[in-house]
PDB file of C-alpha atoms in Angstrom:
ATOM      1  CA  UNK A1190     175.542 177.669 103.364  1.00  0.00           C
ATOM      2  CA  UNK A1191     172.543 178.294 101.119  1.00  0.00           C
ATOM      3  CA  UNK A1192     174.002 175.966  98.529  1.00  0.00           C
ATOM      4  CA  UNK A1193     174.504 173.282 101.175  1.00  0.00           C
ATOM      5  CA  UNK A1194     170.929 173.666 102.401  1.00  0.00           C
ATOM      6  CA  UNK A1195     169.699 173.378  98.827  1.00  0.00           C
ATOM      7  CA  UNK A1196     171.442 170.044  98.595  1.00  0.00           C
ATOM      8  CA  UNK A1197     170.398 168.765 102.020  1.00  0.00           C
ATOM      9  CA  UNK A1198     166.727 169.780 102.067  1.00  0.00           C
ATOM     10  CA  UNK A1199     165.590 167.483  99.188  1.00  0.00           C
ATOM     11  CA  UNK A1200     167.529 164.669 100.828  1.00  0.00           C
ATOM     12  CA  UNK A1201     165.847 165.297 104.186  1.00  0.00           C
ATOM     13  CA  UNK A1202     162.441 165.484 102.484  1.00  0.00           C
ATOM     14  CA  UNK A1203     162.969 162.150 100.730  1.00  0.00           C
ATOM     15  CA  UNK A1204     164.187 160.565 103.939  1.00  0.00           C
ATOM     16  CA  UNK A1205     161.115 161.820 105.799  1.00  0.00           C
ATOM     17  CA  UNK A1206     158.848 160.233 103.173  1.00  0.00           C
ATOM     18  CA  UNK A1207     160.694 156.939 103.427  1.00  0.00           C
ATOM     19  CA  UNK A1208     160.412 157.089 107.203  1.00  0.00           C
ATOM     20  CA  UNK A1209     156.632 157.383 107.113  1.00  0.00           C
ATOM     21  CA  UNK A1210     154.951 154.299 108.596  1.00  0.00           C
ATOM     22  CA  UNK A1211     153.348 151.965 106.085  1.00  0.00           C
ATOM     23  CA  UNK A1212     149.607 152.450 105.843  1.00  0.00           C
ATOM     24  CA  UNK A1213     147.746 149.390 107.152  1.00  0.00           C
ATOM     25  CA  UNK A1214     145.714 147.309 104.735  1.00  0.00           C
ATOM     26  CA  UNK A1215     142.027 147.079 105.583  1.00  0.00           C
ATOM     27  CA  UNK A1216     140.360 143.845 104.508  1.00  0.00           C
ATOM     28  CA  UNK A1217     136.807 142.824 103.699  1.00  0.00           C
ATOM     29  CA  UNK A1218     136.688 139.044 103.367  1.00  0.00           C
ATOM     30  CA  UNK A1219     133.787 136.928 102.108  1.00  0.00           C
ATOM     31  CA  UNK A1220     134.260 133.238 102.887  1.00  0.00           C
ATOM     32  CA  UNK A1221     132.494 130.931 100.410  1.00  0.00           C
ATOM     33  CA  UNK A1222     132.157 127.261 101.226  1.00  0.00           C
ATOM     34  CA  UNK A1223     130.154 124.375 102.638  1.00  0.00           C
ATOM     35  CA  UNK A1224     129.616 122.893 106.098  1.00  0.00           C
ATOM     36  CA  UNK A1225     133.328 123.040 106.899  1.00  0.00           C
ATOM     37  CA  UNK A1226     133.360 126.793 106.306  1.00  0.00           C
ATOM     38  CA  UNK A1227     130.023 127.194 108.082  1.00  0.00           C
ATOM     39  CA  UNK A1228     131.412 125.425 111.145  1.00  0.00           C
ATOM     40  CA  UNK A1229     128.767 122.746 111.632  1.00  0.00           C
ATOM     41  CA  UNK A1230     129.047 120.537 114.714  1.00  0.00           C
ATOM     42  CA  UNK A1231     131.174 123.178 116.482  1.00  0.00           C
ATOM     43  CA  UNK A1232     129.753 124.867 119.543  1.00  0.00           C
ATOM     44  CA  UNK A1233     129.037 128.519 118.794  1.00  0.00           C
ATOM     45  CA  UNK A1234     130.309 128.690 115.184  1.00  0.00           C
ATOM     46  CA  UNK A1235     129.761 132.469 115.227  1.00  0.00           C
ATOM     47  CA  UNK A1236     132.854 132.564 117.411  1.00  0.00           C
ATOM     48  CA  UNK A1237     134.670 129.366 116.469  1.00  0.00           C
ATOM     49  CA  UNK A1238     134.145 128.607 112.756  1.00  0.00           C
ATOM     50  CA  UNK A1239     137.233 128.721 110.494  1.00  0.00           C
ATOM     51  CA  UNK A1240     136.357 132.148 108.969  1.00  0.00           C
ATOM     52  CA  UNK A1241     136.273 133.665 112.456  1.00  0.00           C
ATOM     53  CA  UNK A1242     139.653 132.210 113.331  1.00  0.00           C
ATOM     54  CA  UNK A1243     141.137 133.254 109.985  1.00  0.00           C
ATOM     55  CA  UNK A1244     139.946 136.823 110.480  1.00  0.00           C
ATOM     56  CA  UNK A1245     141.298 136.951 114.026  1.00  0.00           C
ATOM     57  CA  UNK A1246     144.644 135.709 112.733  1.00  0.00           C
ATOM     58  CA  UNK A1247     144.708 138.406 110.038  1.00  0.00           C
ATOM     59  CA  UNK A1248     143.919 141.195 112.507  1.00  0.00           C
ATOM     60  CA  UNK A1249     147.034 140.286 114.481  1.00  0.00           C
ATOM     61  CA  UNK A1250     149.426 140.500 111.543  1.00  0.00           C
ATOM     62  CA  UNK A1251     151.756 143.456 110.915  1.00  0.00           C
ATOM     63  CA  UNK A1252     150.443 145.905 108.363  1.00  0.00           C
ATOM     64  CA  UNK A1253     146.814 144.793 108.645  1.00  0.00           C
ATOM     65  CA  UNK A1254     144.185 147.184 109.944  1.00  0.00           C
ATOM     66  CA  UNK A1255     140.521 146.350 110.374  1.00  0.00           C
ATOM     67  CA  UNK A1256     139.286 142.997 109.063  1.00  0.00           C
ATOM     68  CA  UNK A1257     135.588 142.699 108.337  1.00  0.00           C
ATOM     69  CA  UNK A1258     134.172 139.426 107.112  1.00  0.00           C
ATOM     70  CA  UNK A1259     131.095 137.421 106.228  1.00  0.00           C
ATOM     71  CA  UNK A1260     130.785 133.649 106.579  1.00  0.00           C
ATOM     72  CA  UNK A1261     128.917 132.401 103.505  1.00  0.00           C
ATOM     73  CA  UNK A1262     129.563 128.734 104.197  1.00  0.00           C
ATOM     74  CA  UNK A1263     126.399 126.649 103.718  1.00  0.00           C
ATOM     75  CA  UNK A1264     126.112 123.036 104.778  1.00  0.00           C
ATOM     76  CA  UNK A1265     125.654 120.685 101.836  1.00  0.00           C
ATOM     77  CA  UNK A1266     126.480 123.258  99.185  1.00  0.00           C
ATOM     78  CA  UNK A1267     128.331 122.454  95.983  1.00  0.00           C
ATOM     79  CA  UNK A1268     129.692 124.681  93.231  1.00  0.00           C
ATOM     80  CA  UNK A1269     126.301 124.173  91.570  1.00  0.00           C
ATOM     81  CA  UNK A1270     124.550 125.922  94.458  1.00  0.00           C
ATOM     82  CA  UNK A1271     126.791 128.991  94.101  1.00  0.00           C
ATOM     83  CA  UNK A1272     126.428 129.369  90.341  1.00  0.00           C
ATOM     84  CA  UNK A1273     125.113 132.865  89.540  1.00  0.00           C
ATOM     85  CA  UNK A1274     122.490 131.538  87.150  1.00  0.00           C
ATOM     86  CA  UNK A1275     120.861 129.338  89.803  1.00  0.00           C
ATOM     87  CA  UNK A1276     119.937 132.519  91.710  1.00  0.00           C
ATOM     88  CA  UNK A1277     120.077 130.677  95.026  1.00  0.00           C
ATOM     89  CA  UNK A1278     123.194 131.340  97.114  1.00  0.00           C
ATOM     90  CA  UNK A1279     125.149 133.635  94.818  1.00  0.00           C
ATOM     91  CA  UNK A1280     122.852 136.602  95.561  1.00  0.00           C
ATOM     92  CA  UNK A1281     123.626 136.126  99.257  1.00  0.00           C
ATOM     93  CA  UNK A1282     127.345 136.234  98.502  1.00  0.00           C
ATOM     94  CA  UNK A1283     126.818 139.416  96.492  1.00  0.00           C
ATOM     95  CA  UNK A1284     124.761 141.012  99.257  1.00  0.00           C
ATOM     96  CA  UNK A1285     127.481 140.197 101.784  1.00  0.00           C
ATOM     97  CA  UNK A1286     130.190 141.631  99.522  1.00  0.00           C
ATOM     98  CA  UNK A1287     128.170 144.776  98.840  1.00  0.00           C
ATOM     99  CA  UNK A1288     127.705 145.351 102.552  1.00  0.00           C
ATOM    100  CA  UNK A1289     131.410 144.864 103.340  1.00  0.00           C
ATOM    101  CA  UNK A1290     132.588 146.831 100.334  1.00  0.00           C
ATOM    102  CA  UNK A1291     130.746 150.058 101.079  1.00  0.00           C
ATOM    103  CA  UNK A1292     134.179 151.502 101.794  1.00  0.00           C
ATOM    104  CA  UNK A1293     135.651 150.779  98.385  1.00  0.00           C
ATOM    105  CA  UNK A1294     139.180 151.658  99.518  1.00  0.00           C
ATOM    106  CA  UNK A1295     139.341 148.418 101.483  1.00  0.00           C
ATOM    107  CA  UNK A1296     140.742 145.284  99.859  1.00  0.00           C
ATOM    108  CA  UNK A1297     137.903 142.896  99.023  1.00  0.00           C
ATOM    109  CA  UNK A1298     138.885 139.234  99.221  1.00  0.00           C
ATOM    110  CA  UNK A1299     136.813 136.189  98.321  1.00  0.00           C
ATOM    111  CA  UNK A1300     138.100 133.136 100.191  1.00  0.00           C
ATOM    112  CA  UNK A1301     136.777 129.948  98.561  1.00  0.00           C
ATOM    113  CA  UNK A1302     136.903 126.289  99.534  1.00  0.00           C
ATOM    114  CA  UNK A1303     134.452 124.176  97.548  1.00  0.00           C
ATOM    115  CA  UNK A1304     134.587 120.615  96.299  1.00  0.00           C
ATOM    116  CA  UNK A1305     133.842 118.265  99.178  1.00  0.00           C
ATOM    117  CA  UNK A1306     130.148 117.946  98.354  1.00  0.00           C
ATOM    118  CA  UNK A1307     130.784 118.094  94.607  1.00  0.00           C
ATOM    119  CA  UNK A1308     132.860 114.932  94.944  1.00  0.00           C
ATOM    120  CA  UNK A1309     130.111 112.982  96.721  1.00  0.00           C
ATOM    121  CA  UNK A1310     128.810 109.852  95.025  1.00  0.00           C
ATOM    122  CA  UNK A1311     125.246 110.980  95.582  1.00  0.00           C
ATOM    123  CA  UNK A1312     123.193 113.396  97.671  1.00  0.00           C
ATOM    124  CA  UNK A1313     124.322 117.035  97.384  1.00  0.00           C
ATOM    125  CA  UNK A1314     122.977 119.176  94.550  1.00  0.00           C
ATOM    126  CA  UNK A1315     124.623 118.205  91.251  1.00  0.00           C
ATOM    127  CA  UNK A1316     126.884 115.533  92.713  1.00  0.00           C
ATOM    128  CA  UNK A1317     128.876 113.831  91.532  1.00  0.00           C
ATOM    129  CA  UNK A1318     130.417 116.776  89.706  1.00  0.00           C
ATOM    130  CA  UNK A1319     133.034 115.703  87.159  1.00  0.00           C
ATOM    131  CA  UNK A1320     136.471 117.359  87.242  1.00  0.00           C
ATOM    132  CA  UNK A1321     135.703 119.065  83.946  1.00  0.00           C
ATOM    133  CA  UNK A1322     132.415 120.463  85.210  1.00  0.00           C
ATOM    134  CA  UNK A1323     134.018 121.471  88.506  1.00  0.00           C
ATOM    135  CA  UNK A1324     136.440 123.666  86.552  1.00  0.00           C
ATOM    136  CA  UNK A1325     133.553 125.200  84.580  1.00  0.00           C
ATOM    137  CA  UNK A1326     131.517 125.869  87.729  1.00  0.00           C
ATOM    138  CA  UNK A1327     134.395 127.460  89.628  1.00  0.00           C
ATOM    139  CA  UNK A1328     135.259 129.640  86.663  1.00  0.00           C
ATOM    140  CA  UNK A1329     131.653 130.738  86.241  1.00  0.00           C
ATOM    141  CA  UNK A1330     131.472 131.821  89.895  1.00  0.00           C
ATOM    142  CA  UNK A1331     134.796 133.640  89.813  1.00  0.00           C
ATOM    143  CA  UNK A1332     134.100 135.314  86.474  1.00  0.00           C
ATOM    144  CA  UNK A1333     130.948 136.850  87.913  1.00  0.00           C
ATOM    145  CA  UNK A1334     132.711 137.962  91.095  1.00  0.00           C
ATOM    146  CA  UNK A1335     135.436 139.687  89.094  1.00  0.00           C
ATOM    147  CA  UNK A1336     132.877 141.304  86.800  1.00  0.00           C
ATOM    148  CA  UNK A1337     131.032 142.728  89.798  1.00  0.00           C
ATOM    149  CA  UNK A1338     134.164 143.634  91.783  1.00  0.00           C
ATOM    150  CA  UNK A1339     136.990 144.310  89.301  1.00  0.00           C
ATOM    151  CA  UNK A1340     139.585 145.042  91.995  1.00  0.00           C
ATOM    152  CA  UNK A1341     138.782 142.053  94.196  1.00  0.00           C
ATOM    153  CA  UNK A1342     141.165 139.231  95.044  1.00  0.00           C
ATOM    154  CA  UNK A1343     140.051 135.593  94.892  1.00  0.00           C
ATOM    155  CA  UNK A1344     141.860 133.052  97.068  1.00  0.00           C
ATOM    156  CA  UNK A1345     141.129 129.370  96.420  1.00  0.00           C
ATOM    157  CA  UNK A1346     141.964 126.878  99.171  1.00  0.00           C
ATOM    158  CA  UNK A1347     142.452 123.204  98.369  1.00  0.00           C
ATOM    159  CA  UNK A1348     139.519 121.147  99.736  1.00  0.00           C
ATOM    160  CA  UNK A1349     140.408 119.057 102.764  1.00  0.00           C
ATOM    161  CA  UNK A1350     141.005 115.336 102.940  1.00  0.00           C
ATOM    162  CA  UNK A1351     138.133 113.230 104.259  1.00  0.00           C
ATOM    163  CA  UNK A1352     138.051 109.557 105.169  1.00  0.00           C
ATOM    164  CA  UNK A1353     137.031 107.072 102.447  1.00  0.00           C
ATOM    165  CA  UNK A1354     134.291 105.813 104.770  1.00  0.00           C
ATOM    166  CA  UNK A1355     132.504 109.166 104.658  1.00  0.00           C
ATOM    167  CA  UNK A1356     129.928 108.018 102.112  1.00  0.00           C
ATOM    168  CA  UNK A1357     127.186 105.666 102.998  1.00  0.00           C
ATOM    169  CA  UNK A1358     127.924 102.375 101.330  1.00  0.00           C
ATOM    170  CA  UNK A1359     131.091 100.300 101.296  1.00  0.00           C
ATOM    171  CA  UNK A1360     130.838  99.868  97.516  1.00  0.00           C
ATOM    172  CA  UNK A1361     131.668 103.568  97.193  1.00  0.00           C
ATOM    173  CA  UNK A1362     134.808 103.559  99.307  1.00  0.00           C
ATOM    174  CA  UNK A1363     137.572 105.679  97.744  1.00  0.00           C
ATOM    175  CA  UNK A1364     135.405 106.910  94.829  1.00  0.00           C
ATOM    176  CA  UNK A1365     134.494 110.247  96.369  1.00  0.00           C
ATOM    177  CA  UNK A1366     137.992 110.907  97.678  1.00  0.00           C
ATOM    178  CA  UNK A1367     139.538 110.053  94.314  1.00  0.00           C
ATOM    179  CA  UNK A1368     137.165 112.488  92.624  1.00  0.00           C
ATOM    180  CA  UNK A1369     138.077 115.173  95.165  1.00  0.00           C
ATOM    181  CA  UNK A1370     141.762 114.635  94.409  1.00  0.00           C
ATOM    182  CA  UNK A1371     141.056 114.967  90.689  1.00  0.00           C
ATOM    183  CA  UNK A1372     139.841 118.530  91.276  1.00  0.00           C
ATOM    184  CA  UNK A1373     143.305 119.773  92.279  1.00  0.00           C
ATOM    185  CA  UNK A1374     144.827 119.679  88.760  1.00  0.00           C
ATOM    186  CA  UNK A1375     141.735 121.542  87.537  1.00  0.00           C
ATOM    187  CA  UNK A1376     142.328 124.238  90.119  1.00  0.00           C
ATOM    188  CA  UNK A1377     145.965 124.421  89.033  1.00  0.00           C
ATOM    189  CA  UNK A1378     144.782 125.042  85.487  1.00  0.00           C
ATOM    190  CA  UNK A1379     142.097 127.499  86.579  1.00  0.00           C
ATOM    191  CA  UNK A1380     144.576 129.657  88.464  1.00  0.00           C
ATOM    192  CA  UNK A1381     147.050 129.477  85.584  1.00  0.00           C
ATOM    193  CA  UNK A1382     144.317 130.610  83.187  1.00  0.00           C
ATOM    194  CA  UNK A1383     143.453 133.562  85.409  1.00  0.00           C
ATOM    195  CA  UNK A1384     147.097 134.581  85.577  1.00  0.00           C
ATOM    196  CA  UNK A1385     146.752 135.274  81.867  1.00  0.00           C
ATOM    197  CA  UNK A1386     143.302 136.876  81.867  1.00  0.00           C
ATOM    198  CA  UNK A1387     143.295 138.586  85.303  1.00  0.00           C
ATOM    199  CA  UNK A1388     146.898 138.955  86.484  1.00  0.00           C
ATOM    200  CA  UNK A1389     147.398 139.126  90.245  1.00  0.00           C
ATOM    201  CA  UNK A1390     143.753 138.591  91.130  1.00  0.00           C
ATOM    202  CA  UNK A1391     143.181 134.831  91.499  1.00  0.00           C
ATOM    203  CA  UNK A1392     145.540 132.822  93.692  1.00  0.00           C
ATOM    204  CA  UNK A1393     146.128 129.473  95.289  1.00  0.00           C
ATOM    205  CA  UNK A1394     145.451 129.855  98.994  1.00  0.00           C
ATOM    206  CA  UNK A1395     146.088 127.093 101.495  1.00  0.00           C
ATOM    207  CA  UNK A1396     147.557 123.867 100.128  1.00  0.00           C
ATOM    208  CA  UNK A1397     148.904 122.492 103.400  1.00  0.00           C
ATOM    209  CA  UNK A1398     145.572 121.539 104.948  1.00  0.00           C
ATOM    210  CA  UNK A1399     144.818 118.449 102.868  1.00  0.00           C
ATOM    211  CA  UNK A1400     147.860 116.506 104.004  1.00  0.00           C
ATOM    212  CA  UNK A1401     147.911 118.057 107.468  1.00  0.00           C
ATOM    213  CA  UNK A1402     144.360 116.957 108.241  1.00  0.00           C
ATOM    214  CA  UNK A1403     144.906 113.548 106.664  1.00  0.00           C
ATOM    215  CA  UNK A1404     147.804 112.945 109.022  1.00  0.00           C
ATOM    216  CA  UNK A1405     145.987 114.341 112.075  1.00  0.00           C
ATOM    217  CA  UNK A1406     142.356 113.467 111.372  1.00  0.00           C
ATOM    218  CA  UNK A1407     141.788 111.554 114.613  1.00  0.00           C
ATOM    219  CA  UNK A1408     142.643 114.624 116.682  1.00  0.00           C
ATOM    220  CA  UNK A1409     141.370 117.401 114.367  1.00  0.00           C
ATOM    221  CA  UNK A1410     138.104 115.924 113.026  1.00  0.00           C
ATOM    222  CA  UNK A1411     134.948 114.793 114.771  1.00  0.00           C
ATOM    223  CA  UNK A1412     134.445 111.019 114.557  1.00  0.00           C
ATOM    224  CA  UNK A1413     130.999 110.494 112.983  1.00  0.00           C
ATOM    225  CA  UNK A1414     128.842 107.415 112.574  1.00  0.00           C
ATOM    226  CA  UNK A1415     127.949 106.307 109.046  1.00  0.00           C
ATOM    227  CA  UNK A1416     126.648 103.226 107.281  1.00  0.00           C
ATOM    228  CA  UNK A1417     130.211 102.279 106.354  1.00  0.00           C
ATOM    229  CA  UNK A1418     131.508 102.837 109.881  1.00  0.00           C
ATOM    230  CA  UNK A1419     133.187 105.779 111.596  1.00  0.00           C
ATOM    231  CA  UNK A1420     134.108 108.569 109.219  1.00  0.00           C
ATOM    232  CA  UNK A1421     136.050 111.849 109.467  1.00  0.00           C
ATOM    233  CA  UNK A1422     134.867 114.929 107.598  1.00  0.00           C
ATOM    234  CA  UNK A1423     134.205 117.951 109.834  1.00  0.00           C
ATOM    235  CA  UNK A1424     136.913 119.718 111.854  1.00  0.00           C
ATOM    236  CA  UNK A1425     136.424 119.812 115.605  1.00  0.00           C
ATOM    237  CA  UNK A1426     137.127 123.061 117.503  1.00  0.00           C
ATOM    238  CA  UNK A1427     140.870 122.533 117.431  1.00  0.00           C
ATOM    239  CA  UNK A1428     140.729 121.595 113.766  1.00  0.00           C
ATOM    240  CA  UNK A1429     138.583 124.608 112.886  1.00  0.00           C
ATOM    241  CA  UNK A1430     141.063 126.902 114.639  1.00  0.00           C
ATOM    242  CA  UNK A1431     143.979 125.341 112.786  1.00  0.00           C
ATOM    243  CA  UNK A1432     142.165 125.532 109.450  1.00  0.00           C
ATOM    244  CA  UNK A1433     141.373 129.191 110.068  1.00  0.00           C
ATOM    245  CA  UNK A1434     145.056 129.865 110.725  1.00  0.00           C
ATOM    246  CA  UNK A1435     146.022 128.142 107.485  1.00  0.00           C
ATOM    247  CA  UNK A1436     143.526 130.263 105.555  1.00  0.00           C
ATOM    248  CA  UNK A1437     144.710 133.399 107.345  1.00  0.00           C
ATOM    249  CA  UNK A1438     148.359 132.635 106.583  1.00  0.00           C
ATOM    250  CA  UNK A1439     147.565 132.176 102.893  1.00  0.00           C
ATOM    251  CA  UNK A1440     145.449 135.338 102.637  1.00  0.00           C
ATOM    252  CA  UNK A1441     148.069 137.391 104.475  1.00  0.00           C
ATOM    253  CA  UNK A1442     150.833 136.164 102.186  1.00  0.00           C
ATOM    254  CA  UNK A1443     148.809 137.173  99.128  1.00  0.00           C
ATOM    255  CA  UNK A1444     147.673 140.533 100.443  1.00  0.00           C
ATOM    256  CA  UNK A1445     151.157 141.566 101.542  1.00  0.00           C
ATOM    257  CA  UNK A1446     152.791 140.597  98.264  1.00  0.00           C
ATOM    258  CA  UNK A1447     150.169 142.690  96.504  1.00  0.00           C
TER     259      UNK A1447
END
């Protein structure tokens, strides 16, 4: 009997460990972006902007505990505005991350969607930003984030489609959108480069939104008046909710595989 118990007890102990419920992952998410992330034109963006909806989505997923977040989307901002050396908006991102990351056992995630304003023909700070410079700017931002928060995850979402009429003169039709599209291969390369230098820390996030919003822009974007006619750029409440879900799905996939 004693010999049998000696055999069974380790087995029972191992089984009890395996039966323990998985500890939930607690998330601290800093959303970095422009007016789309900020939630401009939406009533009560503090409740309805994409980062809010993404965080609500994450809280409902199996294995996720508390989700704290900060919306650092700023209307009109480009990658230039978030560069650490400009000392303008990057310190605000850092302050938000520091506040959320007081409990260092949480998983810190930077959710980024930048490029819409960079691709503009004129107007936003630094625009138009070339594809080459876009890569440099994104890398500079991410390098500093990873230096400050070595265990953080960075999730990069593909910038959304916008209508060619978004910019103010008909002579510019298609130019901004073509430049925006040229950023995607640079992001592919950026993420590939980080796989070598910082394995399992920098990921593609949502890549469905571009085509999804292009196909559904009349129902998911606000129609806006411009010098070249009606244009579509900013998600309406339904669009913001859907975008938040897409971001949440991408972040959840990454966090759970980690």
